[in-house]
Short mmCIF file of C-alpha atoms in Angstrom, two decimals:
data_model
loop_
_atom_site.label_atom_id
_atom_site.label_comp_id
_atom_site.label_asym_id
_atom_site.label_seq_id
_atom_site.Cartn_x
_atom_site.Cartn_y
_atom_site.Cartn_z
CA MET A 1 94.03 136.87 102.50
CA ARG A 2 96.66 134.58 100.15
CA ALA A 3 98.25 132.42 102.62
CA ALA A 4 100.84 130.09 102.38
CA LEU A 5 102.12 126.75 103.76
CA HIS A 6 105.39 124.59 104.88
CA ASN A 7 105.31 121.45 106.50
CA LEU A 8 108.71 119.58 108.20
CA GLY A 9 108.75 116.45 108.91
CA CYS A 10 106.37 113.81 109.86
CA LYS A 11 103.10 112.60 108.65
CA VAL A 12 101.90 113.52 111.61
CA ASN A 13 102.95 117.05 111.26
CA SER A 14 102.01 116.07 107.66
CA TYR A 15 97.96 115.91 108.51
CA GLU A 16 98.71 119.15 110.48
CA THR A 17 99.45 121.18 107.98
CA GLU A 18 96.60 120.09 105.89
CA ALA A 19 94.18 120.50 108.82
CA MET A 20 95.14 124.39 109.53
CA GLN A 21 95.36 125.21 105.54
CA GLU A 22 91.58 123.61 106.32
CA MET A 23 91.10 126.03 108.34
CA LEU A 24 92.68 128.72 106.62
CA MET A 25 90.47 128.01 103.37
CA ALA A 26 87.24 127.74 105.58
CA ALA A 27 88.41 131.82 106.88
CA GLY A 28 88.91 133.10 103.24
CA TYR A 29 91.86 132.02 103.20
CA GLU A 30 93.19 131.30 99.25
CA ILE A 31 96.24 128.99 99.60
CA VAL A 32 99.59 129.63 97.11
CA ASP A 33 102.57 127.64 96.55
CA PHE A 34 105.34 129.18 99.52
CA ASN A 35 107.59 129.96 96.74
CA GLU A 36 105.24 132.95 95.42
CA LYS A 37 104.07 136.33 97.56
CA ALA A 38 102.15 136.02 100.22
CA ASP A 39 100.18 137.57 102.86
CA VAL A 40 101.01 134.92 105.52
CA TYR A 41 103.19 132.56 106.30
CA ILE A 42 102.89 128.74 108.12
CA ILE A 43 105.96 126.98 108.69
CA ASN A 44 105.05 123.78 110.73
CA THR A 45 108.55 123.49 111.96
CA CYS A 46 110.56 120.03 112.61
CA SER A 47 113.06 119.23 115.58
CA VAL A 48 114.22 115.80 115.25
CA THR A 49 117.39 116.58 114.99
CA ASN A 50 120.05 120.05 115.16
CA MET A 51 119.81 120.06 111.18
CA ALA A 52 115.59 119.84 111.91
CA ASP A 53 116.15 122.99 113.48
CA ARG A 54 118.46 125.01 111.35
CA LYS A 55 115.87 123.57 108.35
CA SER A 56 112.76 125.80 110.42
CA ARG A 57 115.16 128.50 110.53
CA GLN A 58 116.35 128.31 107.13
CA MET A 59 112.42 128.22 105.96
CA ILE A 60 111.25 130.93 108.84
CA HIS A 61 113.38 133.67 106.94
CA ARG A 62 112.99 132.09 103.58
CA ALA A 63 109.11 133.69 103.93
CA ARG A 64 110.42 136.69 105.59
CA LYS A 65 112.79 137.56 102.36
CA HIS A 66 109.53 136.18 100.01
CA ASN A 67 107.42 138.90 101.49
CA PRO A 68 108.73 141.86 103.83
CA ASP A 69 105.44 143.40 104.63
CA SER A 70 103.72 139.64 105.44
CA ILE A 71 103.10 137.80 108.53
CA VAL A 72 105.12 134.65 109.78
CA VAL A 73 103.41 132.46 111.43
CA ALA A 74 106.06 129.51 113.55
CA ALA A 75 104.49 127.10 114.53
CA GLY A 76 105.85 122.42 116.34
CA CYS A 77 107.89 121.49 117.39
CA TYR A 78 111.47 123.36 116.75
CA VAL A 79 108.83 125.92 118.42
CA GLN A 80 108.21 124.59 121.10
CA THR A 81 111.78 122.84 121.96
CA SER A 82 113.36 126.31 121.88
CA SER A 83 110.75 128.76 122.23
CA GLN A 84 111.83 131.13 123.31
CA GLN A 85 115.01 131.99 120.79
CA VAL A 86 111.58 131.57 118.02
CA ILE A 87 110.27 134.67 120.64
CA ASP A 88 112.73 136.14 120.02
CA ASP A 89 113.39 135.59 116.21
CA LEU A 90 112.31 138.71 114.68
CA ALA A 91 112.37 136.83 111.30
CA VAL A 92 108.28 135.60 113.18
CA ASP A 93 105.20 137.45 114.26
CA ILE A 94 103.21 134.63 115.65
CA VAL A 95 104.41 131.66 117.89
CA ILE A 96 102.33 128.87 117.81
CA GLY A 97 103.39 125.41 120.09
CA ASN A 98 102.30 122.20 119.71
CA ASN A 99 98.76 121.58 121.05
CA GLN A 100 97.67 125.33 120.06
CA LYS A 101 97.40 124.61 116.08
CA ASN A 102 93.22 124.85 116.35
CA GLN A 103 93.56 128.69 117.15
CA LEU A 104 95.82 129.66 114.19
CA VAL A 105 93.19 131.24 112.37
CA GLU A 106 91.81 133.77 116.28
CA LEU A 107 95.87 134.11 116.58
CA ILE A 108 96.48 136.16 113.06
CA HIS A 109 93.18 137.62 113.47
CA GLU A 110 94.34 139.12 116.86
CA PHE A 111 97.75 140.07 115.55
CA ALA A 112 96.65 142.11 112.97
CA LYS A 113 94.25 143.42 115.48
CA LYS A 114 97.29 144.54 117.11
CA ASN A 115 98.01 146.63 114.34
CA LYS A 116 100.98 143.57 113.97
CA LYS A 117 103.63 145.75 115.91
CA GLU A 118 102.85 143.18 118.91
CA LYS A 119 104.18 139.20 118.10
CA VAL A 120 101.64 137.19 119.41
CA VAL A 121 102.87 134.28 121.25
CA SER A 122 100.11 130.83 122.49
CA CYS A 123 103.25 127.89 123.70
CA VAL A 124 102.41 126.13 126.37
CA ASP A 125 103.83 124.15 129.12
CA ILE A 126 103.77 121.07 126.58
CA ASN A 127 105.12 118.62 129.28
CA ASP A 128 103.62 120.49 132.12
CA GLY A 129 100.05 118.60 132.82
CA VAL A 130 98.47 118.81 129.13
CA TYR A 131 96.55 115.49 127.94
CA GLU A 132 93.81 117.74 125.86
CA TYR A 133 93.98 115.81 122.82
CA GLU A 134 93.98 118.45 120.53
CA ASN A 135 91.43 118.90 117.58
CA LEU A 136 91.90 118.83 114.08
CA SER A 137 90.36 117.74 111.43
CA VAL A 138 90.91 117.36 107.21
CA LYS A 139 88.62 116.59 104.51
CA THR A 140 91.20 116.13 102.12
CA THR A 141 94.73 115.01 101.94
CA GLY A 142 97.15 115.59 99.68
CA GLU A 143 97.16 112.39 98.91
CA HIS A 144 94.53 111.74 95.99
CA THR A 145 93.73 107.73 97.38
CA ARG A 146 95.19 107.04 100.63
CA ALA A 147 94.82 109.90 103.47
CA PHE A 148 97.63 109.22 107.13
CA ILE A 149 95.01 109.89 109.75
CA LYS A 150 96.38 111.24 113.25
CA VAL A 151 95.11 109.63 116.26
CA GLN A 152 97.62 110.39 119.00
CA ASP A 153 99.51 112.81 119.92
CA GLY A 154 102.68 112.56 122.42
CA CYS A 155 105.40 109.98 123.60
CA ASN A 156 106.09 109.13 127.29
CA GLN A 157 109.47 106.90 126.35
CA PHE A 158 111.60 109.02 126.50
CA CYS A 159 114.30 106.57 124.60
CA SER A 160 117.95 108.57 124.96
CA TYR A 161 118.32 109.68 121.53
CA CYS A 162 115.22 110.96 121.38
CA ILE A 163 113.38 114.66 121.61
CA ILE A 164 110.85 114.19 120.70
CA PRO A 165 108.98 113.60 124.02
CA PHE A 166 109.95 117.03 125.14
CA ALA A 167 108.55 118.73 121.54
CA ARG A 168 105.02 116.09 122.24
CA GLY A 169 104.05 116.26 125.90
CA ARG A 170 102.68 112.69 127.14
CA VAL A 171 100.36 110.38 125.40
CA ARG A 172 97.21 111.71 125.03
CA SER A 173 94.26 109.53 122.18
CA ARG A 174 91.92 110.26 119.94
CA GLU A 175 88.06 109.23 120.40
CA VAL A 176 87.55 106.25 118.49
CA GLU A 177 84.46 108.10 117.59
CA ASP A 178 85.33 111.94 116.39
CA VAL A 179 88.31 108.98 113.82
CA VAL A 180 84.71 107.16 112.26
CA LYS A 181 83.05 111.45 111.54
CA GLU A 182 86.44 112.41 109.80
CA ILE A 183 87.29 108.57 107.78
CA THR A 184 83.63 108.75 107.45
CA GLY A 185 83.57 112.09 105.27
CA LEU A 186 86.69 110.95 103.39
CA ALA A 187 85.46 107.46 102.44
CA GLN A 188 82.28 110.02 100.59
CA ALA A 189 84.74 111.92 99.11
CA GLY A 190 86.53 108.95 97.74
CA TYR A 191 89.30 107.56 99.90
CA GLN A 192 89.74 103.86 99.80
CA GLU A 193 92.69 103.68 101.87
CA VAL A 194 93.33 105.39 105.34
CA VAL A 195 97.03 105.03 107.14
CA LEU A 196 96.62 105.46 111.40
CA THR A 197 99.27 107.20 112.70
CA GLY A 198 100.68 109.42 115.56
CA ILE A 199 103.16 110.70 117.51
CA HIS A 200 103.68 107.01 119.58
CA LEU A 201 100.62 104.68 118.32
CA SER A 202 101.76 101.81 120.20
CA SER A 203 100.37 104.31 123.56
CA TYR A 204 97.09 104.64 121.86
CA GLY A 205 93.72 104.77 124.01
CA LEU A 206 96.11 106.54 127.00
CA ASN A 207 96.51 109.65 128.82
CA GLU A 208 97.88 109.57 131.51
CA ASN A 209 100.87 107.88 133.25
CA TYR A 210 101.40 103.97 133.30
CA ASN A 211 102.99 100.96 134.06
CA GLN A 212 103.87 98.55 130.84
CA VAL A 213 102.07 96.25 131.20
CA TYR A 214 98.76 98.13 131.50
CA ARG A 215 100.01 99.72 128.52
CA ASN A 216 100.37 96.50 126.75
CA GLN A 217 96.84 95.64 127.44
CA VAL A 218 95.01 99.17 127.09
CA VAL A 219 96.24 99.55 123.91
CA GLN A 220 95.97 96.32 122.17
CA GLU A 221 91.62 96.35 122.81
CA GLN A 222 91.77 100.42 122.52
CA LEU A 223 93.86 99.85 119.12
CA LEU A 224 92.29 96.80 117.84
CA ALA A 225 88.64 98.28 119.42
CA LEU A 226 89.46 101.79 116.54
CA ILE A 227 90.43 99.17 113.74
CA GLU A 228 87.58 97.48 114.37
CA ALA A 229 85.43 100.21 113.68
CA VAL A 230 87.18 101.80 110.79
CA ALA A 231 86.55 98.75 108.86
CA GLU A 232 83.30 99.19 109.48
CA ILE A 233 82.62 102.44 107.41
CA GLU A 234 81.16 102.30 103.78
CA GLY A 235 84.10 102.94 101.34
CA ILE A 236 87.37 101.90 103.37
CA GLU A 237 88.91 99.26 101.80
CA ARG A 238 92.16 98.94 103.30
CA ILE A 239 93.38 100.10 107.10
CA ARG A 240 97.29 100.74 107.40
CA LEU A 241 99.11 101.93 110.55
CA GLY A 242 101.44 103.67 111.60
CA SER A 243 105.05 103.32 113.19
CA LEU A 244 104.84 100.21 116.35
CA GLU A 245 106.22 98.19 118.91
CA PRO A 246 106.71 95.19 119.66
CA GLN A 247 105.59 94.15 123.12
CA VAL A 248 101.99 95.30 121.48
CA ILE A 249 101.79 91.59 119.43
CA THR A 250 100.56 89.68 121.01
CA GLU A 251 99.03 86.07 119.96
CA GLU A 252 94.61 87.71 120.69
CA PHE A 253 95.57 90.75 119.01
CA ALA A 254 97.42 89.68 116.03
CA LYS A 255 94.68 86.82 115.53
CA ARG A 256 92.78 88.94 116.13
CA LEU A 257 93.60 91.22 113.15
CA ALA A 258 94.30 89.24 111.45
CA ASN A 259 90.05 88.60 111.25
CA VAL A 260 90.14 92.19 109.71
CA LYS A 261 89.71 91.66 105.97
CA LYS A 262 90.97 95.10 105.38
CA PHE A 263 92.99 95.40 107.38
CA CYS A 264 96.68 96.51 105.46
CA PRO A 265 99.20 93.43 106.22
CA HIS A 266 102.08 95.63 106.38
CA PHE A 267 103.64 96.50 109.75
CA HIS A 268 106.76 98.81 110.39
CA LEU A 269 108.54 98.33 113.76
CA SER A 270 110.32 99.93 115.26
CA LEU A 271 113.45 98.48 116.20
CA GLN A 272 116.61 100.76 116.19
CA SER A 273 118.87 97.92 117.09
CA GLY A 274 119.72 94.02 116.99
CA CYS A 275 121.60 94.55 120.27
CA ASP A 276 120.76 94.74 123.15
CA GLU A 277 123.60 96.17 125.68
CA THR A 278 123.07 99.22 122.57
CA LEU A 279 119.24 98.96 122.87
CA LYS A 280 119.45 99.24 126.97
CA ARG A 281 121.76 102.28 126.51
CA MET A 282 119.08 103.47 123.99
CA ASN A 283 116.88 103.36 126.51
CA ARG A 284 114.59 101.20 124.32
CA LYS A 285 111.76 99.19 126.60
CA TYR A 286 112.42 95.56 125.33
CA THR A 287 114.87 92.77 124.33
CA VAL A 288 115.88 91.59 120.42
CA GLU A 289 114.22 88.33 121.94
CA GLU A 290 111.08 89.65 122.51
CA TYR A 291 111.00 91.68 119.56
CA LYS A 292 111.76 88.42 117.23
CA LYS A 293 109.41 86.71 119.52
CA GLY A 294 106.78 89.45 117.99
CA CYS A 295 107.26 89.05 114.03
CA GLU A 296 107.44 85.66 115.02
CA ILE A 297 104.05 85.78 115.99
CA LEU A 298 102.72 88.16 112.78
CA ARG A 299 104.01 84.98 110.49
CA LYS A 300 101.68 82.79 112.26
CA TYR A 301 98.59 84.52 111.75
CA PHE A 302 99.73 86.69 108.24
CA SER A 303 100.57 85.48 105.03
CA ASN A 304 104.20 86.83 104.19
CA PRO A 305 103.66 89.86 105.77
CA ALA A 306 105.78 92.80 105.12
CA ILE A 307 107.72 93.20 108.29
CA THR A 308 109.53 97.28 108.02
CA THR A 309 112.06 98.42 110.83
CA ASP A 310 113.98 101.66 111.54
CA VAL A 311 118.43 101.46 112.60
CA ILE A 312 120.28 103.27 113.99
CA VAL A 313 124.17 103.06 112.93
CA GLY A 314 126.52 103.82 115.49
CA PHE A 315 125.17 104.68 118.36
CA PRO A 316 127.19 106.18 121.51
CA GLY A 317 129.36 103.05 122.60
CA GLU A 318 128.13 100.61 119.95
CA THR A 319 131.42 98.47 119.85
CA GLU A 320 132.66 96.74 116.41
CA GLU A 321 131.33 93.35 118.03
CA GLU A 322 127.93 94.51 118.57
CA PHE A 323 127.44 96.30 115.21
CA GLN A 324 128.20 92.93 113.91
CA GLU A 325 125.78 91.19 116.32
CA THR A 326 122.84 94.02 114.83
CA ARG A 327 123.88 93.24 111.12
CA ASP A 328 123.77 89.28 111.97
CA TYR A 329 120.32 90.20 114.16
CA LEU A 330 118.75 92.26 110.86
CA GLU A 331 119.66 89.15 108.32
CA ASN A 332 117.55 86.54 110.44
CA ILE A 333 114.86 88.25 110.86
CA HIS A 334 114.88 89.16 106.93
CA PHE A 335 112.55 92.85 106.96
CA TYR A 336 111.61 94.02 103.68
CA GLU A 337 112.55 97.19 104.16
CA MET A 338 114.82 98.69 106.71
CA HIS A 339 115.51 102.86 107.30
CA ILE A 340 119.08 102.98 108.36
CA PHE A 341 120.31 106.12 110.21
CA LYS A 342 123.98 107.13 111.15
CA TYR A 343 123.38 108.61 114.45
CA SER A 344 123.44 112.00 115.23
CA LYS A 345 124.21 113.97 117.98
CA ARG A 346 120.49 115.39 119.16
CA GLN A 347 121.16 118.96 121.95
CA GLY A 348 118.77 118.29 125.06
CA THR A 349 118.88 114.43 124.69
CA LYS A 350 121.10 112.52 127.29
CA ALA A 351 122.61 110.21 124.26
CA ALA A 352 124.41 113.66 123.87
CA THR A 353 126.61 113.59 126.44
CA MET A 354 127.45 110.29 126.01
CA PRO A 355 130.70 108.91 126.76
CA ASN A 356 132.43 106.75 123.32
CA GLN A 357 130.73 108.45 120.52
CA VAL A 358 131.54 106.65 117.23
CA PRO A 359 133.41 108.54 114.67
CA GLU A 360 131.32 109.75 111.37
CA PRO A 361 133.85 107.45 108.92
CA ILE A 362 132.96 104.59 111.08
CA LYS A 363 129.64 105.54 111.49
CA THR A 364 129.10 105.79 107.54
CA GLN A 365 130.75 102.35 106.74
CA ARG A 366 128.39 101.05 108.90
CA SER A 367 125.42 102.40 107.01
CA ASP A 368 127.12 100.93 104.03
CA VAL A 369 127.12 97.91 105.70
CA LEU A 370 122.53 97.69 105.92
CA LEU A 371 122.24 99.78 103.10
CA GLY A 372 123.79 96.75 101.01
CA LEU A 373 122.11 93.89 103.79
CA GLU A 374 118.28 95.96 103.02
CA LYS A 375 118.99 96.11 99.41
CA THR A 376 119.19 92.49 98.96
CA MET A 377 116.90 91.67 102.23
CA SER A 378 113.88 94.02 100.54
CA LYS A 379 114.25 92.68 96.82
CA GLU A 380 114.59 88.80 98.34
CA PHE A 381 110.91 89.99 99.71
CA ARG A 382 109.20 91.43 96.73
CA GLU A 383 110.38 88.55 94.36
CA SER A 384 108.52 86.01 96.92
CA PHE A 385 105.51 87.43 95.87
CA ILE A 386 106.16 86.69 91.56
CA GLY A 387 103.55 85.07 89.90
CA ARG A 388 101.35 85.34 93.48
CA PRO A 389 97.63 86.38 93.08
CA VAL A 390 97.17 90.36 94.45
CA GLU A 391 95.37 92.92 95.24
CA VAL A 392 96.70 96.61 93.79
CA LEU A 393 94.55 100.39 94.49
CA PHE A 394 96.21 102.29 91.82
CA GLU A 395 97.78 105.26 92.19
CA THR A 396 99.97 107.65 89.98
CA PRO A 397 100.10 107.14 85.74
CA LEU A 398 103.83 106.23 84.29
CA GLU A 399 105.52 106.47 81.28
CA MET A 400 108.32 103.75 81.47
CA ASP A 401 110.75 102.60 77.07
CA GLY A 402 107.54 105.06 75.65
CA ILE A 403 105.24 102.86 77.19
CA SER A 404 102.14 104.16 79.56
CA TYR A 405 101.62 102.93 82.67
CA TYR A 406 99.41 103.53 85.80
CA THR A 407 101.32 102.35 89.15
CA GLY A 408 100.28 101.11 92.78
CA TYR A 409 100.13 99.37 95.45
CA THR A 410 99.97 95.89 96.64
CA LYS A 411 98.59 95.39 100.42
CA GLU A 412 102.03 94.71 101.97
CA TYR A 413 103.09 97.93 99.67
CA ILE A 414 104.97 96.09 97.17
CA ARG A 415 104.90 98.81 94.02
CA VAL A 416 103.15 97.12 90.55
CA ALA A 417 102.85 99.04 87.12
CA TYR A 418 99.88 98.54 83.79
CA LYS A 419 100.23 98.93 81.08
CA THR A 420 97.32 101.07 80.03
CA SER A 421 96.78 104.30 78.41
CA GLU A 422 93.35 104.59 80.78
CA ASN A 423 92.98 106.59 84.15
CA ILE A 424 92.54 103.69 86.81
CA SER A 425 93.67 106.32 89.76
CA ASN A 426 91.86 104.87 93.13
CA GLN A 427 90.69 101.89 91.85
CA ARG A 428 91.42 98.47 93.08
CA MET A 429 91.88 95.69 90.93
CA MET A 430 93.20 91.61 91.70
CA GLY A 431 96.24 90.28 89.42
CA VAL A 432 98.68 88.04 89.50
CA MET A 433 102.68 90.21 90.07
CA GLY A 434 105.18 89.69 87.33
CA GLU A 435 108.54 90.18 87.06
CA ASN A 436 110.94 93.80 87.76
CA LEU A 437 110.36 96.19 85.22
CA GLN A 438 111.96 99.46 86.53
CA ASP A 439 113.58 100.68 90.30
CA ASP A 440 111.41 97.93 91.97
CA ILE A 441 108.70 98.07 90.05
CA TYR A 442 106.14 94.97 89.53
CA GLN A 443 104.86 93.97 86.02
CA PHE A 444 101.30 93.54 87.09
CA THR A 445 98.67 91.18 84.78
CA PRO A 446 94.69 91.10 85.57
CA VAL A 447 93.16 88.63 86.64
#
């Protein structure tokens, strides 16, 4: 049996797709490219935006066209938020919601036993008492040096623009021992760097409802305990984190984290807006002052840490004054990188029905302003490392102007290139960062 998989969406989705692929391989399936003819197609869907829903439907129907006689499996977030629509879709044979993906092989066999005449559905109400973490694991990943590891699922925040709590359910976390076991296997397979990620990593360690004070205390302790346990694994030399929220960053948290020598000082702190009034409408749980304090703490305990963020422009009700407030705030914080998103209505969220929706041309204008600011700040951050010693983990070969290089990343996730014709993939080197060579790739000289 030939199986093909297609992933849409976030790093958590990518991890789950890789886990499903390994299940199929263990069951004897041959994995082929999604554009090839296969007996089974698995689409791990996304539902973060209306466009993601649309792309999910397109990939489901593309799979059916590739082979009308195949088994088409739709799994994931779009399935969860639009279950009846997916169940009614004649192109889908097997429907798998979130927290059910570890049943993939069994559900395919069940469908085959029914002579492919009766649709198989495994989709629970993810928001009704689902607190058990779904056991999934990987032995290899799509990347050769860096492995993304899912350690948490679900979200209790209910930001007014976001559908994900309805797609992923309540918070639930993976046991430290289970994470360590998986990463130990990856280290033995040669991986040196891991990224701990989740749907809402700032809720790691929680498996039930909670208040904010309790949440912060638990997460700080549990997340630190997980990081310190991973740091003890032989072969793992670098540890990164997925997105965090500023409330998690305290003096004690940063101080203890700074003592983990394998930890990379690269923090993605979710912001969304630099205006308190906009944050309130978004139902974010912090103020701009709290966010700023978190950045100051990180810069106190880490030397020039890379701080990146997400920003939404054109959120309902955002005035020109509020946007300017955000723009000035972003420049004041001075980020390494910013991911700029124009607000997009998501059906089923509170923000979609809010008054004073911002016209598309204004969103585009504001986005362009912030993209220009991002380019300037990012360049300034990278160039602050020129002439400084850096550690690089090399990954891939690259040819520039007829010259062979190998590229890799510093702990701050700055991309550099070393002039060499040797294969140095997955090797770490100390050296000095030099001038910009091409497309934000900087020269590296070993020392």
